[in-house]
Amino acid sequence: MTTIDTPASRLAARALTLAYDERVVVESLDVDIPDGKVTVVVGPNGCGKSTLLRALGRLLKPRGGSVLLDGRELAKLPTKQIARTVGLLPQSPTAPEAITVGDLVGRGRQPHQSWWQQWSEADEAAVTTAMAHTDITELAERPVDELSGGQRQRVWIAMALAQETDLLLLDEPTTYLDISHQVEVLDLIRQLAVPGERRPHGRTVVAVLHDLNQAARYADHLVAMKSGRIVAEGPPGKVVTPELMREVFGLDAVIVDDPVTGGPLVVPGRPWHAQ
Amino acid sequence: MTGTPLTAAKSAAARPAGYGLARRGQASFLVHRRATAVALTLAVLTAAVSVLSLSVGETWVAPGDVVQVVLGQDNPNELVVGTLRLPRLVTGLLVGLAFGIAGALIQTVARNPLASPDIIGVSQGASALTVGAMTYGIGSYAVLPWLSVTGGLVAAALVYVFAWRGGLHAARFVLIGIGFAVALKSVTQLFLTKGDALMAQQAKVWLTGSLNGRGWDASRPLLWTLLIALPFLFWAARAQRTVSLDDDTATALGVRLQRTRLGLVLLGVVLASVATGAAGPVDFVALLAPQIARRLTRTAQIPLLSSALMGALIVTAADILARKLFAPTELPVGVLTAAIGAPYLMWLIVRSRTGGKA
Ligand SMILES: Nc1ncnc2c1ncn2[C@@H]1O[C@H](COP(=O)(O)OP(=O)(O)O)[C@@H](O)[C@H]1O
Ligand SMILES: [Mg+2]
């Protein structure tokens, strides 16, 4: 018997069990996503990161337990209200054939519109800002299927930004990006969490990243997963340890101080030429 | 990207490229410019072909006289044009509109042009029940539309149930649909051979999709269905914007995907079935019209209005050819649409087998 406490954070999971058909991927997981912070989820391929994110964004119905948004069960909230509060960028979204960049980004405004109010000044402002922040303003009239992988990824991020949600869930937003655009997207994610006029507490961001060093560098809160369980969570400085690297990734690693940030830097040990 | 201030500059680039904005008070509507131009052109073309359709026949009636009759002015050709030819034209127009919309809706949901009501068993279900009734002497236009809708819905429901495996996969949906279409065609043949020979002969003509002798009583149920469907089509046009994205993205935008899809399919199945009831299965119009329309408008989703008008244009133009090609022998219009549609269908199948995106 589990009793549901009222979590301190806006988005949380309690005794969450997630499954595809008969296959249980995540079992009885508890997590609190700190408000106004950047939470980064790491873990080996197939450990259930995307599955967890999809459940937090209501794309996957829990087999057991619940996801709580502002203390209320996600499954019981109106979908449109959720979509105005929580945005999610899936790991590999696909665009309809021949859609233009501006058109796709504009569709992020869906939860703010109705059939008789299809485009407002607020929509215009949100889309302009989102496109400027992802550096795609010049691409507005180009068809999405003619873009490079990196450009396309930035278009999808812009679409999620245009949704203007307080909480944003991003599944591997830096895949396909070259190193400089990776850094730009990560900087942008950090900037989203900075308090501003419209959001005194800043946005809450949850991102799945596969680069551990980027995760350690950009996260306020790091969540390490393995086989559907959370193995460790907390500030990167506390979480990233040689023991954890061995347990989660099966990797012998040395942790040194990042010469730029002073945070943890993972250096894989025993490279092939040192054996 | 990071240097830009968080407050947005006003810019025309923000409105989706290619769209104009129609505003009235609080209400605002996005209007795709090219799609609007295409729809207008198709409307003008359809009007012109309609006038031509009323002009040709055993006797030629000048277009000027045709227009006078249609506008309700006194004209000696009133009987030929107004009483004999106009009902047939109107039936053809409505059938084309309905098939065009039905194809657009179902293709949108399945994200696959092959998933047209005339390919996946809806038309065949409507036909089977209608022919069954006809061969047992039920031929009243008060009953037939209900029968065809029932047949179409039952066929669609069966395809849905058999294709469902914890989710709907487009390819399986299409394959099972084609299977049902073939099975239902044999049921129709069974009715034809078992039933009364004279009735079966009439049913056979109906089955090829013919506008010959279709009067007002054939088109009335279809007209009502289209009028009632109209407000739902406004909803559908907006729903298409999100349904054409991938499932996860659409759901993240707050769309109740299963419910929306069901609504769109239901609308399409009813329209296709009633149209089948009015003129028989005029094959391939539902497959062709949306695909041609989309290539013309270059929109990200299949345009409803242009698909509807393209359907009307195809049926009306094909009916003129059907009447004149081997005059005085009339071909059923369904033979003509099949002659264009079948090669296109084969091309689609070949292309999907070689891995191309249809
Ligand atoms: N749609 C699905 N159907 C069945 N199994 C799935 C599905 N999506 C993911 N899985 C399985 O669930 C497990 C976790 O997947 P996922 O959450 O995508 O992992 P990660 O994002 O951490 O790489 C994997 O074993 C994967 O095979
Ligand atoms: Mg993943």
XYZ file of C-alpha atoms and ligand atoms in Angstrom:
661
model
C 0.000 0.000 0.000
C 1.506 3.290 -1.059
C 0.149 6.573 0.162
C 0.541 9.536 -2.127
C 2.227 12.396 -0.328
C 2.018 15.900 -1.737
C 5.303 16.442 -3.533
C 7.186 19.680 -3.041
C 7.814 20.072 -6.775
C 5.336 20.707 -9.586
C 6.199 17.533 -11.494
C 6.740 14.256 -9.704
C 6.222 10.521 -10.035
C 5.055 8.145 -7.325
C 5.397 4.358 -7.475
C 5.435 4.729 -11.250
C 5.372 1.488 -13.220
C 5.655 1.663 -16.990
C 5.304 -1.147 -19.484
C 4.886 -1.893 -23.164
C 2.414 -4.764 -23.515
C 3.779 -7.395 -21.135
C 7.241 -5.863 -20.865
C 7.749 -3.848 -17.694
C 10.426 -1.217 -18.335
C 10.181 0.968 -15.242
C 9.000 -0.394 -11.914
C 7.826 1.515 -8.869
C 9.864 4.645 -9.516
C 9.691 7.798 -7.393
C 11.118 11.075 -8.600
C 10.691 14.787 -7.878
C 11.710 17.190 -10.622
C 13.079 20.340 -8.936
C 11.225 23.496 -10.043
C 13.060 26.095 -12.092
C 16.084 23.847 -12.462
C 17.688 21.872 -15.237
C 17.391 18.161 -14.565
C 19.411 15.863 -16.797
C 18.694 12.147 -17.091
C 21.581 9.843 -18.032
C 21.943 6.097 -18.344
C 22.869 3.390 -20.842
C 20.842 2.789 -24.009
C 17.532 1.073 -23.387
C 17.437 1.744 -19.646
C 14.093 3.530 -19.872
C 15.013 7.228 -20.110
C 12.681 7.941 -23.022
C 9.986 5.791 -21.457
C 10.150 7.795 -18.232
C 10.097 11.103 -20.113
C 7.094 10.008 -22.175
C 5.211 9.145 -19.015
C 6.077 12.519 -17.440
C 4.656 14.153 -20.566
C 1.486 11.997 -20.600
C 2.461 10.221 -23.831
C 2.470 6.886 -22.011
C -0.198 5.780 -19.566
C 1.272 4.390 -16.341
C 0.705 0.686 -15.728
C 0.811 1.497 -12.037
C 1.397 4.496 -9.757
C 1.020 8.013 -11.057
C 2.606 11.140 -12.425
C 1.643 14.249 -10.472
C 1.463 17.753 -11.926
C 0.892 20.436 -9.321
C -0.154 17.695 -6.941
C -2.867 16.308 -9.226
C -2.773 13.101 -11.172
C -1.754 13.764 -14.771
C -4.169 11.182 -16.155
C -7.093 13.115 -14.668
C -6.220 16.585 -16.013
C -7.643 17.960 -19.287
C -5.146 17.300 -22.070
C -5.137 20.872 -23.323
C -4.346 22.215 -19.861
C -1.424 19.802 -19.578
C -0.160 20.873 -23.003
C -0.104 24.504 -21.851
C 2.009 23.528 -18.841
C 4.244 20.676 -20.014
C 5.933 20.552 -23.414
C 7.766 17.524 -24.768
C 10.143 17.038 -27.648
C 10.235 13.324 -28.582
C 13.498 11.576 -29.402
C 12.801 11.197 -33.117
C 9.875 13.308 -34.267
C 8.816 13.200 -37.927
C 7.496 16.138 -39.911
C 4.764 15.887 -42.535
C 6.086 15.962 -46.095
C 6.630 19.428 -47.574
C 5.892 21.372 -44.368
C 7.796 24.652 -44.020
C 9.852 25.550 -40.970
C 7.560 28.419 -39.971
C 4.469 26.264 -40.345
C 5.899 23.506 -38.151
C 7.076 25.867 -35.412
C 3.648 27.538 -35.506
C 1.976 24.218 -34.744
C 3.580 24.349 -31.315
C 0.941 26.969 -30.555
C -1.869 24.420 -30.867
C -2.810 24.263 -27.148
C -3.162 28.057 -27.050
C -5.518 28.197 -30.022
C -9.066 27.181 -30.841
C -10.826 26.602 -34.146
C -12.030 30.197 -34.239
C -8.815 31.709 -32.900
C -6.178 30.215 -35.123
C -3.536 32.901 -34.900
C -3.058 35.718 -32.361
C -0.373 38.278 -31.594
C 0.730 36.065 -28.736
C 1.222 33.232 -31.235
C 3.208 35.528 -33.484
C 5.407 36.720 -30.613
C 6.033 33.201 -29.294
C 7.012 31.868 -32.708
C 9.291 34.829 -33.485
C 11.071 34.440 -30.159
C 11.401 30.678 -30.453
C 12.846 30.942 -33.949
C 15.270 33.694 -32.985
C 16.510 31.698 -29.999
C 17.205 28.631 -32.059
C 18.796 30.609 -34.848
C 16.368 29.499 -37.557
C 14.646 32.788 -38.443
C 16.235 32.734 -41.914
C 14.916 29.223 -42.554
C 11.240 30.159 -42.025
C 10.140 29.478 -45.596
C 12.276 26.403 -46.267
C 10.696 22.925 -46.345
C 11.762 20.960 -43.274
C 12.704 17.849 -45.282
C 15.377 19.816 -47.163
C 17.287 20.790 -43.996
C 20.347 19.169 -42.472
C 19.882 17.015 -39.371
C 21.197 19.771 -37.125
C 18.958 22.446 -38.589
C 15.976 20.134 -38.323
C 16.708 19.445 -34.676
C 16.744 23.176 -33.950
C 13.391 23.538 -35.730
C 11.873 20.914 -33.428
C 13.312 22.639 -30.374
C 11.816 25.903 -31.628
C 8.443 24.201 -31.923
C 8.640 23.010 -28.321
C 9.716 26.502 -27.205
C 6.814 28.114 -29.076
C 4.471 26.053 -26.917
C 5.568 28.349 -24.043
C 5.224 25.852 -21.239
C 6.574 26.236 -17.717
C 7.945 22.717 -17.908
C 9.857 21.395 -20.875
C 10.885 17.785 -21.450
C 13.565 17.229 -24.101
C 14.594 13.761 -25.260
C 18.187 13.888 -26.531
C 17.897 17.404 -27.953
C 21.554 17.495 -29.000
C 21.615 14.354 -31.133
C 22.548 15.147 -34.753
C 24.047 18.510 -33.770
C 27.654 19.461 -34.383
C 29.650 20.440 -31.306
C 29.080 24.189 -31.574
C 25.334 23.806 -32.012
C 25.303 21.306 -29.139
C 26.826 23.926 -26.907
C 24.387 26.546 -28.177
C 21.377 24.343 -27.480
C 22.687 23.505 -24.018
C 23.333 27.179 -23.295
C 19.799 27.891 -24.456
C 18.447 25.237 -22.107
C 20.311 26.854 -19.218
C 18.951 30.231 -20.216
C 15.397 28.872 -20.164
C 15.736 28.077 -16.476
C 16.888 31.608 -15.651
C 14.081 33.566 -13.939
C 12.614 36.270 -16.174
C 9.786 38.773 -16.217
C 7.174 36.275 -17.322
C 8.453 33.375 -15.250
C 9.739 34.562 -11.869
C 10.961 31.036 -11.130
C 12.359 30.233 -14.538
C 11.361 27.193 -16.556
C 11.760 23.667 -15.352
C 13.686 21.617 -17.881
C 14.192 17.857 -17.991
C 16.592 16.701 -20.681
C 17.895 13.284 -21.608
C 21.525 13.607 -22.692
C 23.941 10.875 -23.646
C 27.154 12.850 -23.175
C 28.044 12.488 -19.511
C 30.343 15.467 -19.411
C 27.743 17.724 -20.953
C 25.226 16.344 -18.477
C 27.540 17.093 -15.554
C 28.269 20.535 -16.887
C 24.735 21.722 -17.573
C 22.620 19.951 -14.958
C 21.523 21.403 -11.647
C 20.137 17.995 -10.826
C 21.480 14.790 -12.309
C 19.447 11.582 -12.455
C 21.344 8.378 -13.285
C 19.217 5.440 -14.422
C 19.935 1.781 -14.977
C 17.449 -0.920 -16.012
C 14.436 1.232 -15.243
C 15.620 2.273 -11.785
C 17.117 5.491 -10.505
C 20.566 4.565 -9.195
C 21.608 8.003 -7.996
C 20.363 11.579 -8.139
C 21.549 14.934 -6.899
C 23.987 17.693 -7.869
C 26.499 16.482 -10.495
C 29.418 16.986 -8.106
C 27.883 14.407 -5.745
C 26.523 11.987 -8.307
C 29.411 11.650 -10.738
C 31.820 9.271 -9.027
C 34.033 6.418 -10.291
C 31.777 3.955 -8.406
C 28.692 5.225 -10.182
C 30.399 5.062 -13.571
C 31.216 1.425 -12.926
C 27.752 0.589 -11.645
C 25.713 2.392 -14.302
C 27.832 2.221 -17.417
C 30.233 -0.582 -16.503
C 33.024 1.862 -17.228
C 36.309 2.345 -15.448
C 36.765 6.085 -15.282
C 38.751 8.758 -13.538
C 36.887 11.838 -12.373
C 38.873 15.081 -12.513
C 37.941 18.718 -12.037
C 36.619 20.403 -15.170
C 39.282 23.076 -15.901
C 36.536 25.537 -16.990
C 33.696 25.023 -14.535
C 35.394 23.239 -11.664
C 32.688 20.572 -11.824
C 33.272 16.852 -12.406
C 34.799 15.681 -15.674
C 34.693 12.026 -16.628
C 37.823 10.624 -18.226
C 37.370 6.990 -19.289
C 40.231 4.915 -17.939
C 42.316 2.193 -19.543
C 42.170 3.269 -23.187
C 43.280 0.664 -25.728
C 46.792 2.047 -26.144
C 47.548 1.991 -22.406
C 46.854 -1.706 -21.940
C 20.990 32.291 -30.769
C 21.845 33.144 -27.210
C 22.463 36.818 -27.807
C 18.866 37.612 -28.758
C 16.820 39.338 -26.065
C 13.892 37.370 -24.659
C 11.323 39.917 -25.825
C 10.314 39.302 -29.406
C 10.623 41.761 -32.212
C 7.536 41.924 -34.392
C 8.220 40.176 -37.629
C 6.239 38.958 -40.583
C 8.371 35.824 -40.620
C 6.515 34.556 -37.577
C 3.307 33.804 -39.419
C 3.672 30.395 -41.065
C 5.073 30.892 -44.555
C 2.413 30.814 -47.240
C -0.494 31.616 -44.922
C -2.605 34.740 -44.797
C -4.697 35.787 -41.841
C -8.429 36.439 -41.964
C -9.468 38.422 -38.910
C -12.881 39.458 -37.635
C -13.105 40.807 -34.115
C -11.657 38.190 -31.778
C -11.775 35.484 -34.410
C -8.802 34.752 -36.628
C -8.327 32.129 -39.311
C -5.201 30.955 -41.056
C -5.737 30.799 -44.806
C -3.236 29.041 -47.029
C -2.775 31.357 -49.989
C -1.841 28.812 -52.612
C -4.551 26.396 -51.474
C -7.114 29.188 -51.771
C -5.962 30.005 -55.289
C -6.099 26.317 -56.246
C -9.599 25.946 -54.778
C -10.832 29.001 -56.688
C -9.348 27.718 -59.938
C -10.875 24.287 -59.402
C -14.251 25.879 -58.655
C -14.152 27.874 -61.890
C -13.068 24.811 -63.883
C -15.799 22.689 -62.315
C -18.389 25.357 -63.146
C -17.204 25.457 -66.757
C -17.224 21.661 -67.089
C -20.680 21.609 -65.492
C -22.045 23.982 -68.136
C -20.432 21.827 -70.819
C -21.968 18.736 -69.241
C -25.417 20.322 -69.525
C -24.747 21.346 -73.125
C -23.719 17.980 -74.539
C -26.084 15.108 -75.095
C -28.284 13.892 -77.917
C -28.875 17.514 -78.823
C -26.396 20.323 -78.285
C -27.688 23.181 -76.160
C -25.692 26.402 -76.344
C -23.930 27.294 -73.062
C -25.809 30.609 -73.005
C -29.133 28.758 -72.918
C -27.791 26.397 -70.243
C -26.873 29.303 -67.990
C -30.329 30.832 -68.485
C -32.030 27.599 -67.461
C -29.829 27.147 -64.420
C -30.535 30.730 -63.344
C -34.253 29.963 -63.600
C -35.001 32.211 -66.571
C -37.510 31.254 -69.256
C -35.909 29.163 -71.960
C -37.195 26.625 -74.521
C -34.523 24.150 -73.394
C -35.955 23.980 -69.881
C -37.092 20.362 -70.283
C -33.847 18.934 -71.698
C -31.459 20.865 -69.496
C -33.401 21.455 -66.297
C -35.385 18.258 -66.025
C -33.279 15.660 -67.826
C -29.653 16.687 -67.511
C -29.400 18.829 -64.360
C -30.260 16.132 -61.771
C -27.611 13.863 -63.233
C -25.020 16.634 -63.128
C -25.863 17.517 -59.526
C -25.601 13.897 -58.451
C -22.195 13.680 -60.116
C -20.999 16.886 -58.448
C -22.137 15.799 -54.996
C -20.694 12.309 -55.403
C -17.357 13.845 -56.425
C -17.345 16.277 -53.487
C -18.162 13.520 -51.004
C -15.579 11.050 -52.337
C -12.917 13.769 -52.462
C -13.477 14.726 -48.819
C -13.791 11.117 -47.654
C -10.502 10.187 -49.310
C -8.746 13.237 -47.850
C -9.930 12.442 -44.315
C -9.084 8.754 -44.275
C -5.755 9.217 -46.055
C -4.842 11.849 -43.452
C -5.544 9.539 -40.539
C -3.661 6.582 -42.052
C -0.890 8.850 -43.423
C -1.097 6.677 -46.502
C -2.754 7.430 -49.865
C -3.638 3.759 -50.264
C -5.968 4.030 -47.300
C -8.845 5.365 -49.392
C -12.413 4.297 -48.717
C -12.624 2.790 -52.209
C -9.537 0.630 -51.602
C -9.944 -0.515 -47.996
C -13.442 -1.953 -48.147
C -15.751 0.935 -47.229
C -17.231 1.341 -50.721
C -17.320 -2.438 -51.081
C -19.186 -2.822 -47.777
C -21.688 -0.182 -48.804
C -22.082 -1.914 -52.190
C -22.537 -5.388 -50.758
C -25.415 -4.422 -48.511
C -27.036 -2.213 -51.166
C -26.809 -4.882 -53.860
C -28.091 -7.457 -51.400
C -31.136 -5.299 -50.739
C -31.637 -4.565 -54.444
C -31.649 -8.214 -55.427
C -34.390 -8.777 -52.869
C -36.456 -6.020 -54.404
C -35.671 -3.190 -51.996
C -34.826 -0.334 -54.320
C -36.351 2.741 -52.700
C -34.110 5.764 -52.300
C -35.613 6.263 -48.860
C -33.952 3.061 -47.677
C -30.849 2.613 -49.817
C -28.718 5.429 -48.298
C -29.227 3.959 -44.822
C -28.228 0.560 -46.075
C -25.069 1.843 -47.731
C -24.047 3.777 -44.612
C -24.615 0.673 -42.504
C -22.602 -1.437 -44.948
C -19.750 1.085 -45.057
C -19.610 1.483 -41.275
C -19.709 -2.255 -40.624
C -16.907 -2.829 -43.143
C -14.807 -0.034 -41.607
C -15.408 -1.371 -38.095
C -14.355 -4.880 -39.159
C -11.170 -3.599 -40.780
C -10.448 -1.551 -37.666
C -10.978 -4.462 -35.286
C -8.853 -6.851 -37.335
C -6.063 -4.316 -37.873
C -5.906 -3.232 -34.218
C -2.974 -4.588 -32.207
C -2.723 -2.249 -29.258
C -2.394 0.501 -31.843
C -3.128 1.112 -35.472
C -0.338 0.453 -37.944
C -0.988 2.044 -41.327
C 0.453 -0.757 -43.474
C -1.491 -3.485 -41.682
C -4.643 -1.368 -41.830
C -4.310 -1.030 -45.603
C -3.527 -4.707 -46.203
C -6.415 -5.927 -44.081
C -8.647 -3.325 -45.750
C -7.722 -4.602 -49.217
C -8.431 -8.141 -48.003
C -11.885 -7.140 -46.808
C -12.537 -5.257 -50.042
C -11.925 -8.455 -52.026
C -14.032 -10.549 -49.649
C -16.921 -8.083 -49.764
C -16.781 -8.037 -53.545
C -17.347 -11.792 -53.555
C -20.286 -11.336 -51.195
C -21.709 -8.893 -53.725
C -21.218 -11.449 -56.513
C -22.984 -14.036 -54.399
C -25.996 -11.746 -54.039
C -25.993 -11.157 -57.788
C -26.029 -14.845 -58.690
C -28.447 -15.934 -55.953
C -30.893 -13.067 -56.280
C -33.677 -12.359 -58.745
C -32.210 -12.165 -62.262
C -33.967 -8.971 -63.346
C -33.130 -7.135 -60.133
C -29.565 -8.408 -60.387
C -29.300 -6.847 -63.836
C -30.225 -3.445 -62.392
C -27.867 -3.904 -59.480
C -25.049 -4.698 -61.906
C -25.449 -1.360 -63.670
C -25.486 0.396 -60.316
C -22.338 -1.504 -59.315
C -20.205 -0.055 -62.079
C -20.883 3.403 -60.703
C -23.230 5.075 -63.126
C -24.860 8.474 -63.166
C -27.253 7.373 -65.913
C -30.821 8.163 -64.920
C -29.891 9.493 -61.473
C -32.632 11.921 -60.500
C -33.145 14.242 -57.572
C -34.202 11.374 -55.324
C -30.711 9.871 -55.705
C -28.882 13.048 -54.756
C -31.127 14.317 -51.949
C -29.761 12.107 -49.129
C -26.233 12.976 -50.224
C -26.986 16.698 -50.242
C -28.328 16.474 -46.691
C -25.360 14.459 -45.530
C -22.941 17.019 -46.954
C -24.830 19.914 -45.355
C -24.884 18.233 -41.967
C -21.195 17.334 -42.321
C -20.175 20.929 -43.090
C -19.628 22.207 -39.513
C -17.731 19.015 -38.708
C -15.504 19.652 -41.712
C -14.340 22.939 -40.179
C -13.336 20.958 -37.119
C -11.699 18.321 -39.329
C -9.618 20.852 -41.278
C -8.095 22.080 -38.030
C -7.641 18.597 -36.605
C -5.660 17.676 -39.737
C -2.930 20.133 -38.709
C -1.976 18.043 -35.704
C -3.014 14.567 -36.837
C -0.531 14.875 -39.708
C 2.333 15.166 -37.178
C 3.735 12.039 -35.527
C 1.782 10.502 -32.630
C 4.065 11.646 -29.810
C 4.322 15.226 -31.040
C 0.561 15.495 -31.579
C -0.189 14.089 -28.127
C 2.336 16.446 -26.529
C 0.382 19.308 -28.107
C -2.715 18.228 -26.181
C -4.519 16.386 -28.983
C -6.631 13.388 -27.944
C -5.362 11.380 -30.840
C -7.516 8.236 -30.765
C -10.712 10.225 -30.400
C -9.763 12.720 -33.109
C -8.816 9.959 -35.524
C -12.042 8.098 -34.888
C -14.026 11.263 -35.590
C -12.197 11.911 -38.858
C -12.576 8.306 -40.044
C -16.266 8.228 -39.110
C -16.894 11.389 -41.092
C -15.038 9.972 -44.092
C -16.777 6.584 -43.954
C -20.248 8.128 -43.781
C -19.551 10.457 -46.718
C -18.055 7.685 -48.866
C -20.924 5.335 -48.053
C -23.713 7.788 -48.834
C -21.938 8.718 -52.071
C -21.707 5.026 -52.961
C -25.408 4.691 -52.255
C -26.185 7.544 -54.658
C -24.234 6.429 -57.713
C -22.634 3.099 -56.977
C -18.937 2.722 -56.249
C -17.394 5.333 -58.564
C -13.969 3.834 -58.024
C -10.677 5.637 -57.444
C -12.103 9.158 -57.074
C -11.464 9.078 -53.317
C -7.941 7.812 -53.992
C -7.037 10.232 -56.768
C -8.675 13.546 -55.899
C -6.845 14.225 -52.588
C -3.481 13.211 -54.041
C -3.805 15.489 -57.063
C -5.148 18.305 -54.878
C -2.246 18.031 -52.454
C 0.306 18.157 -55.244
C -1.334 21.327 -56.528
C -1.629 23.136 -53.192
C 1.732 21.929 -51.823
C 0.287 22.037 -48.310
C 1.660 19.984 -45.445
C -1.685 18.233 -45.028
C -4.220 17.085 -47.596
C -6.438 20.092 -48.413
C -10.118 19.315 -47.796
C -11.724 21.957 -49.993
C -9.457 21.374 -52.970
C -9.862 17.588 -52.637
C -13.635 18.009 -52.657
C -13.583 20.239 -55.746
C -11.083 17.987 -57.488
C -13.419 15.046 -56.849
C -16.345 16.964 -58.339
C -14.255 17.976 -61.348
C -13.057 14.409 -61.992
C -16.543 12.887 -61.788
C -18.180 15.559 -63.972
C -15.471 15.492 -66.612
C -15.383 11.676 -66.611
C -19.149 11.567 -67.025
C -18.995 13.745 -70.139
C -16.407 11.387 -71.622
C -18.443 8.376 -70.530
C -21.411 9.726 -72.452
C -19.583 10.859 -75.586
C -16.704 8.424 -76.064
C -18.757 5.570 -77.585
C -21.976 7.510 -78.236
C -24.725 6.514 -78.534
C -23.585 3.783 -76.123
C -23.035 5.237 -72.651
C -20.281 3.932 -70.403
C -20.774 4.005 -66.635
C -18.680 6.836 -65.181
C -16.986 4.345 -62.825
C -15.340 2.664 -65.817
C -13.732 5.950 -66.796
C -12.485 6.819 -63.294
C -11.117 3.293 -62.964
C -9.223 3.701 -66.234
C -7.286 6.620 -64.725
C -7.214 5.364 -61.163
C -6.043 1.786 -61.611
C -2.664 2.652 -63.182
C -2.102 5.241 -60.446
C -2.889 2.641 -57.796
C -0.373 0.241 -59.337
C 2.231 2.966 -59.438
C 1.634 3.693 -55.733
C 2.026 0.027 -54.816
C 5.208 -0.383 -56.850
C 6.621 2.757 -55.282
C 5.793 1.718 -51.720
C 7.448 -1.660 -52.354
C 10.640 0.014 -53.483
C 10.665 1.940 -50.234
C 9.640 5.365 -51.511
C 7.438 7.500 -49.335
C 4.000 7.842 -50.898
N 7.189 1.262 -28.250
C 7.846 0.281 -27.592
N 7.349 -0.968 -27.581
C 8.000 -1.962 -26.916
N 9.143 -1.786 -26.238
C 9.692 -0.563 -26.211
C 9.073 0.545 -26.891
N 9.831 1.646 -26.685
C 10.877 1.236 -25.926
N 10.793 -0.077 -25.627
C 11.733 -0.847 -24.810
O 11.797 -0.281 -23.536
C 13.126 -0.224 -23.072
C 13.484 1.194 -22.703
O 13.486 1.977 -23.880
P 13.784 3.533 -23.867
O 12.978 4.161 -22.799
O 13.586 4.032 -25.247
O 15.324 3.563 -23.479
P 16.366 4.767 -23.532
O 15.642 5.993 -23.941
O 16.918 4.839 -22.162
O 17.420 4.365 -24.523
C 14.009 -0.790 -24.175
O 14.343 -2.095 -23.851
C 13.125 -0.755 -25.391
O 13.400 -1.858 -26.212
Mg 15.820 7.193 -25.606
